[in-house]
mmCIF file of C-alpha atoms (C1' of nucleotides) in Angstrom:
data_model
loop_
_atom_site.group_PDB
_atom_site.id
_atom_site.type_symbol
_atom_site.label_atom_id
_atom_site.label_comp_id
_atom_site.label_asym_id
_atom_site.label_seq_id
_atom_site.Cartn_x
_atom_site.Cartn_y
_atom_site.Cartn_z
ATOM 1 C CA MET A 1148 87.133 86.763 124.299
ATOM 2 C CA ASN A 1149 89.421 89.652 123.508
ATOM 3 C CA GLY A 1150 87.533 92.959 123.613
ATOM 4 C CA LYS A 1151 90.624 94.692 123.999
ATOM 5 C CA THR A 1152 91.602 93.744 120.192
ATOM 6 C CA ASP A 1153 88.470 95.163 119.201
ATOM 7 C CA VAL A 1154 88.563 98.337 120.797
ATOM 8 C CA LYS A 1155 92.250 98.817 119.492
ATOM 9 C CA ARG A 1156 90.718 98.476 116.073
ATOM 10 C CA ASP A 1157 88.106 100.619 116.529
ATOM 11 C CA ASN A 1158 90.069 103.410 117.982
ATOM 12 C CA GLU A 1159 92.416 102.755 114.943
ATOM 13 C CA SER A 1160 89.338 103.272 112.844
ATOM 14 C CA ARG A 1161 88.281 106.384 114.192
ATOM 15 C CA ILE A 1162 91.766 107.975 113.904
ATOM 16 C CA LEU A 1163 91.974 106.887 110.253
ATOM 17 C CA ALA A 1164 88.728 108.492 109.550
ATOM 18 C CA ALA A 1165 89.834 111.657 111.571
ATOM 19 C CA ILE A 1166 92.568 112.043 108.950
ATOM 20 C CA ARG A 1167 90.883 111.421 106.193
ATOM 21 C CA ALA A 1168 88.405 113.994 107.294
ATOM 22 C CA ILE A 1169 91.074 116.703 106.585
ATOM 23 C CA PRO A 1170 90.324 118.531 103.744
ATOM 24 C CA ARG A 1171 92.868 118.847 101.057
ATOM 25 C CA GLY A 1172 94.932 121.706 101.532
ATOM 26 C CA GLN A 1173 94.312 121.837 105.376
ATOM 27 C CA ILE A 1174 96.391 120.475 108.029
ATOM 28 C CA ALA A 1175 95.472 119.349 111.708
ATOM 29 C CA GLY A 1176 97.825 118.426 114.771
ATOM 30 C CA TYR A 1177 98.167 114.959 116.296
ATOM 31 C CA GLY A 1178 96.515 116.016 119.129
ATOM 32 C CA GLU A 1179 93.521 117.560 117.236
ATOM 33 C CA VAL A 1180 93.162 114.691 115.345
ATOM 34 C CA ALA A 1181 93.397 112.455 118.306
ATOM 35 C CA ARG A 1182 90.457 114.545 120.059
ATOM 36 C CA ARG A 1183 88.685 114.345 116.612
ATOM 37 C CA ALA A 1184 89.064 110.463 116.989
ATOM 38 C CA GLY A 1185 87.325 110.798 120.728
ATOM 39 C CA LEU A 1186 90.780 110.045 121.803
ATOM 40 C CA PRO A 1187 91.785 113.307 123.946
ATOM 41 C CA GLY A 1188 95.414 113.117 125.122
ATOM 42 C CA ARG A 1189 96.276 110.184 122.836
ATOM 43 C CA ALA A 1190 98.174 111.843 120.180
ATOM 44 C CA ARG A 1191 101.197 109.006 120.621
ATOM 45 C CA LEU A 1192 98.306 106.867 119.607
ATOM 46 C CA VAL A 1193 97.731 108.719 116.275
ATOM 47 C CA ALA A 1194 101.736 108.480 115.653
ATOM 48 C CA ARG A 1195 101.751 104.901 116.132
ATOM 49 C CA VAL A 1196 98.895 104.474 113.884
ATOM 50 C CA LEU A 1197 100.405 106.545 111.074
ATOM 51 C CA ARG A 1198 103.741 104.634 111.583
ATOM 52 C CA GLY A 1199 101.506 101.578 110.908
ATOM 53 C CA ASN A 1200 99.442 102.902 108.286
ATOM 54 C CA THR A 1201 99.514 101.205 104.892
ATOM 55 C CA ASP A 1202 96.766 102.843 103.109
ATOM 56 C CA PRO A 1203 98.352 104.894 100.396
ATOM 57 C CA ALA A 1204 95.396 107.088 100.014
ATOM 58 C CA LEU A 1205 95.615 108.316 103.725
ATOM 59 C CA PRO A 1206 96.154 111.787 103.669
ATOM 60 C CA TRP A 1207 99.031 111.254 106.641
ATOM 61 C CA HIS A 1208 100.957 114.269 105.160
ATOM 62 C CA ARG A 1209 98.273 116.479 106.359
ATOM 63 C CA VAL A 1210 99.076 115.635 110.358
ATOM 64 C CA LEU A 1211 101.598 117.926 111.703
ATOM 65 C CA ARG A 1212 102.895 118.494 115.530
ATOM 66 C CA SER A 1213 101.146 120.777 117.653
ATOM 67 C CA ASP A 1214 103.867 123.485 116.386
ATOM 68 C CA GLY A 1215 102.741 123.179 112.644
ATOM 69 C CA ARG A 1216 106.335 121.206 112.123
ATOM 70 C CA ILE A 1217 106.766 118.066 110.264
ATOM 71 C CA ALA A 1218 107.426 115.616 112.989
ATOM 72 C CA MET A 1219 109.676 112.995 111.423
ATOM 73 C CA ALA A 1220 113.275 113.534 111.330
ATOM 74 C CA VAL A 1221 114.732 115.906 108.925
ATOM 75 C CA ASP A 1222 117.239 113.485 107.568
ATOM 76 C CA SER A 1223 114.420 111.110 107.180
ATOM 77 C CA PRO A 1224 112.927 110.271 103.611
ATOM 78 C CA GLY A 1225 109.103 110.721 104.779
ATOM 79 C CA TYR A 1226 109.920 114.225 105.696
ATOM 80 C CA LEU A 1227 110.929 115.450 102.169
ATOM 81 C CA GLU A 1228 107.938 113.642 100.935
ATOM 82 C CA GLN A 1229 105.569 115.394 103.474
ATOM 83 C CA THR A 1230 106.843 118.778 102.626
ATOM 84 C CA GLN A 1231 106.725 118.017 98.775
ATOM 85 C CA ARG A 1232 103.158 116.795 99.156
ATOM 86 C CA LEU A 1233 102.308 119.592 101.308
ATOM 87 C CA ARG A 1234 103.309 122.175 98.979
ATOM 88 C CA ALA A 1235 101.658 120.109 96.450
ATOM 89 C CA GLU A 1236 98.430 121.299 97.698
ATOM 90 C CA GLY A 1237 99.358 124.579 98.152
ATOM 91 C CA LEU A 1238 100.964 125.253 101.367
ATOM 92 C CA MET A 1239 104.005 127.167 102.193
ATOM 93 C CA VAL A 1240 106.515 124.934 103.993
ATOM 94 C CA VAL A 1241 109.720 126.681 104.750
ATOM 95 C CA ASP A 1242 112.175 124.652 106.966
ATOM 96 C CA GLY A 1243 109.841 122.043 107.492
ATOM 97 C CA ARG A 1244 107.680 124.344 108.952
ATOM 98 C CA VAL A 1245 104.164 125.000 107.595
ATOM 99 C CA LYS A 1246 103.506 128.813 107.164
ATOM 100 C CA GLY A 1247 100.370 129.969 108.406
ATOM 101 C CA VAL A 1248 100.406 127.686 111.438
ATOM 102 C CA ARG A 1249 101.006 128.944 114.886
ATOM 103 C CA ALA A 1250 104.665 128.424 115.471
ATOM 104 C CA SER A 1251 104.185 129.291 119.126
ATOM 105 C CA PRO A 1252 101.794 127.903 121.436
ATOM 106 C CA SER A 1253 100.859 131.192 122.643
ATOM 107 C CA ARG A 1254 97.731 131.612 120.201
ATOM 108 C CA GLU A 1255 96.120 128.732 119.228
ATOM 109 C CA ASP A 1256 93.138 130.382 117.545
ATOM 110 C CA VAL A 1257 94.668 130.107 114.101
ATOM 111 C CA LEU A 1258 95.214 126.287 113.943
ATOM 112 C CA ASP A 1259 91.471 125.892 114.852
ATOM 113 C CA GLU A 1260 90.280 127.660 111.758
ATOM 114 C CA GLN A 1261 93.153 126.438 109.551
ATOM 115 C CA VAL A 1262 92.206 122.889 110.418
ATOM 116 C CA TRP A 1263 88.379 122.056 110.285
ATOM 117 C CA GLY A 1264 87.316 125.242 109.438
ATOM 118 C CA MET A 1265 84.631 125.325 112.291
ATOM 119 C CA PRO A 1266 84.176 123.183 115.478
ATOM 120 C CA ASP A 1267 81.255 120.753 116.118
ATOM 121 C "C1'" DC B 2 107.059 91.942 134.625
ATOM 122 C "C1'" DT B 3 110.241 96.497 134.495
ATOM 123 C "C1'" DG B 4 112.366 99.766 131.397
ATOM 124 C "C1'" DA B 5 112.829 102.150 127.503
ATOM 125 C "C1'" DT B 6 111.250 103.980 123.082
ATOM 126 C "C1'" DG B 7 107.912 106.777 120.170
ATOM 127 C "C1'" DA B 8 105.847 110.567 113.069
ATOM 128 C "C1'" DC B 9 103.266 113.823 120.461
ATOM 129 C "C1'" DA B 10 101.021 117.648 123.965
ATOM 130 C "C1'" DG B 11 100.872 120.927 127.268
ATOM 131 C "C1'" DT B 12 103.245 123.641 130.940
ATOM 132 C "C1'" DC B 13 106.667 125.701 133.637
ATOM 133 C "C1'" DC B 14 110.954 128.183 133.504
ATOM 134 C "C1'" DA C 448 112.452 130.906 121.750
ATOM 135 C "C1'" DG C 449 113.847 126.774 123.489
ATOM 136 C "C1'" DG C 450 114.845 123.254 127.334
ATOM 137 C "C1'" DA C 451 113.328 120.546 130.873
ATOM 138 C "C1'" DC C 452 109.589 117.739 132.911
ATOM 139 C "C1'" DT C 453 105.174 115.283 132.988
ATOM 140 C "C1'" DG C 454 101.419 112.794 131.250
ATOM 141 C "C1'" DC C 455 99.707 109.252 128.101
ATOM 142 C "C1'" DC C 456 99.523 104.492 126.237
ATOM 143 C "C1'" DA C 457 100.984 100.731 123.071
ATOM 144 C "C1'" DT C 458 104.876 98.282 121.442
ATOM 145 C "C1'" DC C 459 109.476 95.943 122.280
ATOM 146 C "C1'" DA C 460 113.879 94.034 124.344
#
DNA sequence: CTGATGACAGTCC
DNA sequence: AGGACTGCCATCA
């Protein structure tokens, strides 16, 4: 029977779980979430799940791009909402970019600390 | 089946 | 700092 469907649902579950595991006031990159979900390199899967997500309790706003910028289009409705939600959690958001997160791939140390606090 | 798309990421220049 | 290119893979036309 369809083992594929089960796998897909399982992947989604893990991704959702990883997102829910992001502490309030903290953020994570798509790749980071994917890795935490046991799906390294599947950042796009995370994006796919978020796009199809219906759970209002899901802290989707804590998921940003690897460069610390909001993933959605600037003219998109979700862009503004994500900005406001992040600010509501005490984060500084300037021009669609969260202050305190690496803006360039030259220093990856910051993100790890900002996100989960510490590796496994 | 092929090709394009996408709430992405990493590397190279 | 920013653009071009590649990798990944589910979904759609």
